[in-house]
Amino acid sequence: MRLFCEAEYEDQAQHYAAVLGSRGINLGIETVEKINSRFLRLNPELALCTDAQGLWLCANGMKMQPDWKAEIPRLKRASLKSEMLARACQLGEKPQLIDATAGLGHDSLLMAHLGAEVTLVERHPILFTLLEESLAQAQTDAFLNSAAARIKLVFADSADYLRQQTARQHRIDVVYLDPMFPQRDQNQQDHKKQAQVKKQMQLLHMLLPEQGEMDLGDELLSLAQAVAKRVIVKRPRHAGFLAEQTPDHQWLGDACRFDAYFYLPD
């Protein structure tokens, strides 16, 4: 995979190449005259680039990184009453929470802002490194630093991590699942064309493989149920149930819903 940089950011590129190399990603650094929209259009293949704002994933004329600072307006509006996610995860109780499907970390940032202690688990080396950068930047931001202090990043496969918690008999308050590639509901009658996926998600879909149970989240549900008092699954409003398992409770929004699975002790 290629890592593009302008001459003044060569040291930074070397740093990222070393970090990702230690995580199994071999990068070829290419110094270019200017990384701009035209350059990205002329180099449409999936790559990385670095500039004054850090590390970016780029392809098809676009570039993206988890933009936690852009979430600040949402965080300022958020409250335990206004956020359906907060009610579903009982964030008022300041739970110990595992986000097993990290994505761009925006939901984890919100949950940490509202009081949860969040362990954010990501297995892909590039996405983990992007999240690591976002967390480091948040730690130096006057508004985000308190939420950042409640987020711990773990570089691991979520299934393996949940199995480890089970083996240690470690019970967690909440496991949150937001599968990136939810299964299509074959019985759904509404076949209206979906809106175009946002730029960030387009690039993530290119980076992460869509096939496999883990990407669909089915296996994670049973593993999460083995360690959590409640498992909360974010789904498109009309999608089928994860692993075809009927939830114990639901919170319904206009575009999405939260399915809850509760631990019932014997």
CSV table of C-alpha atoms in Angstrom, one decimal:
chain,number,residue,atom,x,y,z
A,1,MET,CA,0.0,0.0,0.0
A,2,ARG,CA,1.2,3.5,-0.8
A,3,LEU,CA,1.6,6.4,1.6
A,4,PHE,CA,1.7,9.8,-0.1
A,5,CYS,CA,3.3,12.8,1.5
A,6,GLU,CA,4.7,16.2,0.5
A,7,ALA,CA,8.4,16.8,1.2
A,8,GLU,CA,7.8,18.7,4.4
A,9,TYR,CA,5.9,15.8,5.9
A,10,GLU,CA,8.5,13.0,5.1
A,11,ASP,CA,9.4,12.5,8.8
A,12,GLN,CA,5.8,12.2,9.7
A,13,ALA,CA,5.3,9.7,6.9
A,14,GLN,CA,8.3,7.6,8.2
A,15,HIS,CA,6.7,7.6,11.6
A,16,TYR,CA,3.4,6.3,10.3
A,17,ALA,CA,5.1,3.7,8.1
A,18,ALA,CA,7.0,2.4,11.2
A,19,VAL,CA,3.9,2.3,13.3
A,20,LEU,CA,1.8,0.5,10.6
A,21,GLY,CA,4.8,-1.8,9.8
A,22,SER,CA,4.8,-3.0,13.4
A,23,ARG,CA,1.1,-3.8,12.9
A,24,GLY,CA,1.6,-5.8,9.7
A,25,ILE,CA,1.0,-3.2,7.1
A,26,ASN,CA,3.9,-2.5,4.7
A,27,LEU,CA,3.8,0.9,3.2
A,28,GLY,CA,5.7,2.4,0.3
A,29,ILE,CA,6.3,6.1,0.9
A,30,GLU,CA,6.0,8.3,-2.2
A,31,THR,CA,6.9,12.0,-1.9
A,32,VAL,CA,4.8,14.1,-4.3
A,33,GLU,CA,4.7,17.8,-5.1
A,34,LYS,CA,1.2,18.5,-3.9
A,35,ILE,CA,-1.6,16.5,-2.4
A,36,ASN,CA,-4.8,18.2,-3.5
A,37,SER,CA,-8.1,17.3,-5.0
A,38,ARG,CA,-6.6,16.9,-8.5
A,39,PHE,CA,-3.9,14.6,-7.2
A,40,LEU,CA,-6.4,12.4,-5.4
A,41,ARG,CA,-8.6,12.2,-8.5
A,42,LEU,CA,-5.6,11.1,-10.6
A,43,ASN,CA,-4.7,8.5,-8.0
A,44,PRO,CA,-8.0,6.8,-7.3
A,45,GLU,CA,-6.6,3.5,-5.8
A,46,LEU,CA,-6.9,3.0,-2.0
A,47,ALA,CA,-3.9,4.6,-0.3
A,48,LEU,CA,-2.8,6.7,2.7
A,49,CYS,CA,-1.6,10.2,2.8
A,50,THR,CA,-0.3,12.5,5.5
A,51,ASP,CA,-0.3,16.3,6.0
A,52,ALA,CA,-0.5,18.9,8.8
A,53,GLN,CA,-3.8,17.2,10.0
A,54,GLY,CA,-2.2,13.8,10.4
A,55,LEU,CA,-3.0,10.5,8.7
A,56,TRP,CA,-5.7,10.1,6.1
A,57,LEU,CA,-7.3,7.2,4.1
A,58,CYS,CA,-7.8,8.2,0.5
A,59,ALA,CA,-9.3,6.8,-2.7
A,60,ASN,CA,-11.5,7.9,-5.6
A,61,GLY,CA,-10.7,11.6,-5.2
A,62,MET,CA,-11.7,11.6,-1.5
A,63,LYS,CA,-9.8,11.4,1.8
A,64,MET,CA,-11.1,10.8,5.3
A,65,GLN,CA,-10.1,10.4,8.9
A,66,PRO,CA,-12.3,10.0,12.0
A,67,ASP,CA,-13.1,13.7,12.6
A,68,TRP,CA,-13.9,13.7,16.3
A,69,LYS,CA,-13.7,17.5,16.5
A,70,ALA,CA,-16.5,17.8,14.0
A,71,GLU,CA,-18.7,15.9,16.5
A,72,ILE,CA,-18.4,18.7,19.1
A,73,PRO,CA,-21.7,20.4,18.1
A,74,ARG,CA,-23.6,17.1,18.5
A,75,LEU,CA,-21.9,16.5,21.9
A,76,LYS,CA,-22.9,20.0,23.1
A,77,ARG,CA,-26.6,19.3,22.2
A,78,ALA,CA,-26.5,15.8,23.6
A,79,SER,CA,-28.1,14.8,26.9
A,80,LEU,CA,-29.1,11.6,28.7
A,81,LYS,CA,-32.8,12.4,27.8
A,82,SER,CA,-32.3,13.5,24.2
A,83,GLU,CA,-30.1,10.7,22.9
A,84,MET,CA,-31.9,7.4,22.3
A,85,LEU,CA,-28.5,5.7,22.5
A,86,ALA,CA,-28.1,7.0,26.0
A,87,ARG,CA,-31.4,5.5,27.1
A,88,ALA,CA,-30.7,2.2,25.4
A,89,CYS,CA,-27.2,1.9,27.1
A,90,GLN,CA,-28.3,3.4,30.4
A,91,LEU,CA,-25.5,5.9,30.2
A,92,GLY,CA,-26.9,7.7,33.3
A,93,GLU,CA,-25.5,4.9,35.4
A,94,LYS,CA,-22.0,5.5,33.9
A,95,PRO,CA,-21.6,1.9,32.7
A,96,GLN,CA,-18.4,0.0,31.8
A,97,LEU,CA,-19.0,-0.4,28.1
A,98,ILE,CA,-17.3,-2.3,25.3
A,99,ASP,CA,-17.8,-1.0,21.8
A,100,ALA,CA,-17.0,-4.1,19.8
A,101,THR,CA,-17.6,-2.6,16.3
A,102,ALA,CA,-15.5,0.6,16.5
A,103,GLY,CA,-16.1,2.1,13.1
A,104,LEU,CA,-15.0,5.8,13.2
A,105,GLY,CA,-15.6,6.0,17.0
A,106,HIS,CA,-18.3,8.6,16.9
A,107,ASP,CA,-20.8,6.7,19.0
A,108,SER,CA,-18.0,5.8,21.5
A,109,LEU,CA,-17.1,9.4,21.8
A,110,LEU,CA,-20.8,10.3,22.5
A,111,MET,CA,-21.1,7.6,25.1
A,112,ALA,CA,-17.9,8.6,26.8
A,113,HIS,CA,-19.1,12.3,26.8
A,114,LEU,CA,-22.3,11.2,28.5
A,115,GLY,CA,-20.4,9.3,31.2
A,116,ALA,CA,-19.6,5.8,30.1
A,117,GLU,CA,-16.2,4.2,30.5
A,118,VAL,CA,-15.6,2.9,26.9
A,119,THR,CA,-13.3,0.2,25.7
A,120,LEU,CA,-13.1,0.6,21.9
A,121,VAL,CA,-12.0,-2.5,20.1
A,122,GLU,CA,-10.7,-2.5,16.5
A,123,ARG,CA,-8.8,-5.2,14.7
A,124,HIS,CA,-7.8,-3.5,11.4
A,125,PRO,CA,-4.4,-2.0,11.7
A,126,ILE,CA,-5.1,1.1,9.5
A,127,LEU,CA,-8.5,1.9,11.1
A,128,PHE,CA,-7.0,1.4,14.6
A,129,THR,CA,-4.1,3.8,13.8
A,130,LEU,CA,-6.6,6.4,12.5
A,131,LEU,CA,-8.6,6.0,15.7
A,132,GLU,CA,-5.4,6.3,17.8
A,133,GLU,CA,-4.7,9.6,16.1
A,134,SER,CA,-8.2,10.9,16.7
A,135,LEU,CA,-7.9,9.9,20.4
A,136,ALA,CA,-4.5,11.6,20.8
A,137,GLN,CA,-5.9,14.8,19.2
A,138,ALA,CA,-9.0,14.7,21.4
A,139,GLN,CA,-6.8,14.4,24.5
A,140,THR,CA,-5.3,17.8,23.7
A,141,ASP,CA,-8.7,19.5,23.0
A,142,ALA,CA,-10.2,21.5,25.8
A,143,PHE,CA,-13.7,20.3,25.1
A,144,LEU,CA,-13.0,16.7,24.2
A,145,ASN,CA,-10.3,15.8,26.7
A,146,SER,CA,-12.7,14.7,29.5
A,147,ALA,CA,-14.5,12.3,27.1
A,148,ALA,CA,-11.2,11.1,25.7
A,149,ALA,CA,-10.0,10.2,29.2
A,150,ARG,CA,-12.9,7.7,29.4
A,151,ILE,CA,-11.9,5.9,26.2
A,152,LYS,CA,-9.5,3.1,26.0
A,153,LEU,CA,-8.4,1.7,22.6
A,154,VAL,CA,-7.7,-2.0,22.2
A,155,PHE,CA,-6.0,-3.4,19.1
A,156,ALA,CA,-7.7,-6.8,18.9
A,157,ASP,CA,-10.3,-8.9,17.1
A,158,SER,CA,-13.6,-8.2,18.9
A,159,ALA,CA,-14.5,-11.9,18.9
A,160,ASP,CA,-11.2,-12.9,20.5
A,161,TYR,CA,-11.5,-10.0,23.0
A,162,LEU,CA,-15.0,-11.0,24.1
A,163,ARG,CA,-13.9,-14.6,24.5
A,164,GLN,CA,-11.0,-13.5,26.7
A,165,GLN,CA,-13.5,-11.6,28.9
A,166,THR,CA,-15.6,-14.8,29.2
A,167,ALA,CA,-12.6,-16.9,30.1
A,168,ARG,CA,-11.7,-14.4,32.8
A,169,GLN,CA,-15.3,-14.5,34.0
A,170,HIS,CA,-15.3,-10.7,33.6
A,171,ARG,CA,-18.9,-9.4,33.3
A,172,ILE,CA,-19.3,-6.0,31.7
A,173,ASP,CA,-22.3,-3.6,32.0
A,174,VAL,CA,-22.9,-3.1,28.2
A,175,VAL,CA,-21.6,-4.3,24.9
A,176,TYR,CA,-22.5,-2.1,22.0
A,177,LEU,CA,-22.7,-3.5,18.4
A,178,ASP,CA,-23.1,-1.4,15.3
A,179,PRO,CA,-22.3,-3.8,12.5
A,180,MET,CA,-20.8,-2.0,9.5
A,181,PHE,CA,-22.4,-4.3,6.9
A,182,PRO,CA,-25.8,-5.2,8.2
A,183,GLN,CA,-27.5,-8.0,6.4
A,184,ARG,CA,-30.2,-7.1,4.0
A,185,ASP,CA,-33.7,-8.0,5.0
A,186,GLN,CA,-34.8,-10.3,2.2
A,187,ASN,CA,-38.4,-10.0,3.3
A,188,GLN,CA,-38.5,-6.3,3.3
A,189,GLN,CA,-41.0,-4.9,0.8
A,190,ASP,CA,-39.7,-1.4,0.6
A,191,HIS,CA,-37.0,-1.4,-2.1
A,192,LYS,CA,-36.5,2.3,-2.4
A,193,LYS,CA,-33.0,3.3,-3.5
A,194,GLN,CA,-30.9,4.0,-0.4
A,195,ALA,CA,-29.2,7.4,-0.1
A,196,GLN,CA,-25.5,7.4,-1.2
A,197,VAL,CA,-23.2,6.3,1.5
A,198,LYS,CA,-21.2,9.2,3.1
A,199,LYS,CA,-17.7,9.7,1.9
A,200,GLN,CA,-16.2,8.3,5.1
A,201,MET,CA,-18.3,5.1,4.9
A,202,GLN,CA,-17.4,4.7,1.2
A,203,LEU,CA,-13.8,4.6,2.0
A,204,LEU,CA,-14.3,2.3,5.0
A,205,HIS,CA,-16.2,-0.1,2.7
A,206,MET,CA,-13.2,-0.2,0.4
A,207,LEU,CA,-10.8,-0.8,3.3
A,208,LEU,CA,-12.8,-3.4,5.2
A,209,PRO,CA,-14.0,-6.7,3.6
A,210,GLU,CA,-17.7,-7.1,3.5
A,211,GLN,CA,-17.8,-10.9,3.5
A,212,GLY,CA,-17.6,-13.0,6.6
A,213,GLU,CA,-19.7,-13.4,9.7
A,214,MET,CA,-17.7,-11.1,11.8
A,215,ASP,CA,-18.3,-8.1,9.6
A,216,LEU,CA,-22.0,-8.8,9.7
A,217,GLY,CA,-21.9,-9.1,13.5
A,218,ASP,CA,-23.8,-12.3,13.9
A,219,GLU,CA,-21.2,-14.2,15.9
A,220,LEU,CA,-20.5,-11.1,18.0
A,221,LEU,CA,-24.0,-11.2,19.4
A,222,SER,CA,-23.7,-14.5,21.2
A,223,LEU,CA,-20.2,-13.7,22.4
A,224,ALA,CA,-21.4,-10.3,23.8
A,225,GLN,CA,-24.4,-12.0,25.5
A,226,ALA,CA,-21.9,-14.2,27.4
A,227,VAL,CA,-20.2,-11.2,29.1
A,228,ALA,CA,-22.7,-8.3,29.2
A,229,LYS,CA,-25.6,-7.5,31.4
A,230,ARG,CA,-27.1,-5.9,28.3
A,231,VAL,CA,-26.2,-5.9,24.6
A,232,ILE,CA,-27.3,-3.0,22.5
A,233,VAL,CA,-27.4,-3.4,18.7
A,234,LYS,CA,-27.8,-0.5,16.4
A,235,ARG,CA,-29.8,-1.4,13.2
A,236,PRO,CA,-31.4,0.3,10.3
A,237,ARG,CA,-35.0,0.8,11.3
A,238,HIS,CA,-36.4,-1.8,8.9
A,239,ALA,CA,-33.5,-4.3,8.9
A,240,GLY,CA,-33.9,-7.8,10.2
A,241,PHE,CA,-32.7,-8.8,13.7
A,242,LEU,CA,-29.0,-9.5,14.2
A,243,ALA,CA,-28.4,-13.3,14.0
A,244,GLU,CA,-32.2,-13.6,13.5
A,245,GLN,CA,-32.6,-13.2,17.3
A,246,THR,CA,-35.6,-11.3,18.6
A,247,PRO,CA,-34.6,-8.6,21.1
A,248,ASP,CA,-36.0,-8.2,24.6
A,249,HIS,CA,-36.7,-4.5,24.0
A,250,GLN,CA,-36.4,-1.9,21.3
A,251,TRP,CA,-36.0,1.9,21.0
A,252,LEU,CA,-37.2,3.1,17.6
A,253,GLY,CA,-36.0,6.2,15.7
A,254,ASP,CA,-36.8,7.6,12.3
A,255,ALA,CA,-33.9,6.0,10.5
A,256,CYS,CA,-32.5,3.5,13.0
A,257,ARG,CA,-33.4,1.5,16.1
A,258,PHE,CA,-31.6,0.0,19.1
A,259,ASP,CA,-32.3,-3.6,19.9
A,260,ALA,CA,-31.6,-4.7,23.5
A,261,TYR,CA,-30.7,-8.2,24.8
A,262,PHE,CA,-30.7,-8.5,28.5
A,263,TYR,CA,-28.8,-10.9,30.7
A,264,LEU,CA,-31.2,-13.0,32.8
A,265,PRO,CA,-29.4,-14.8,35.6
A,266,ASP,CA,-30.4,-18.4,36.3
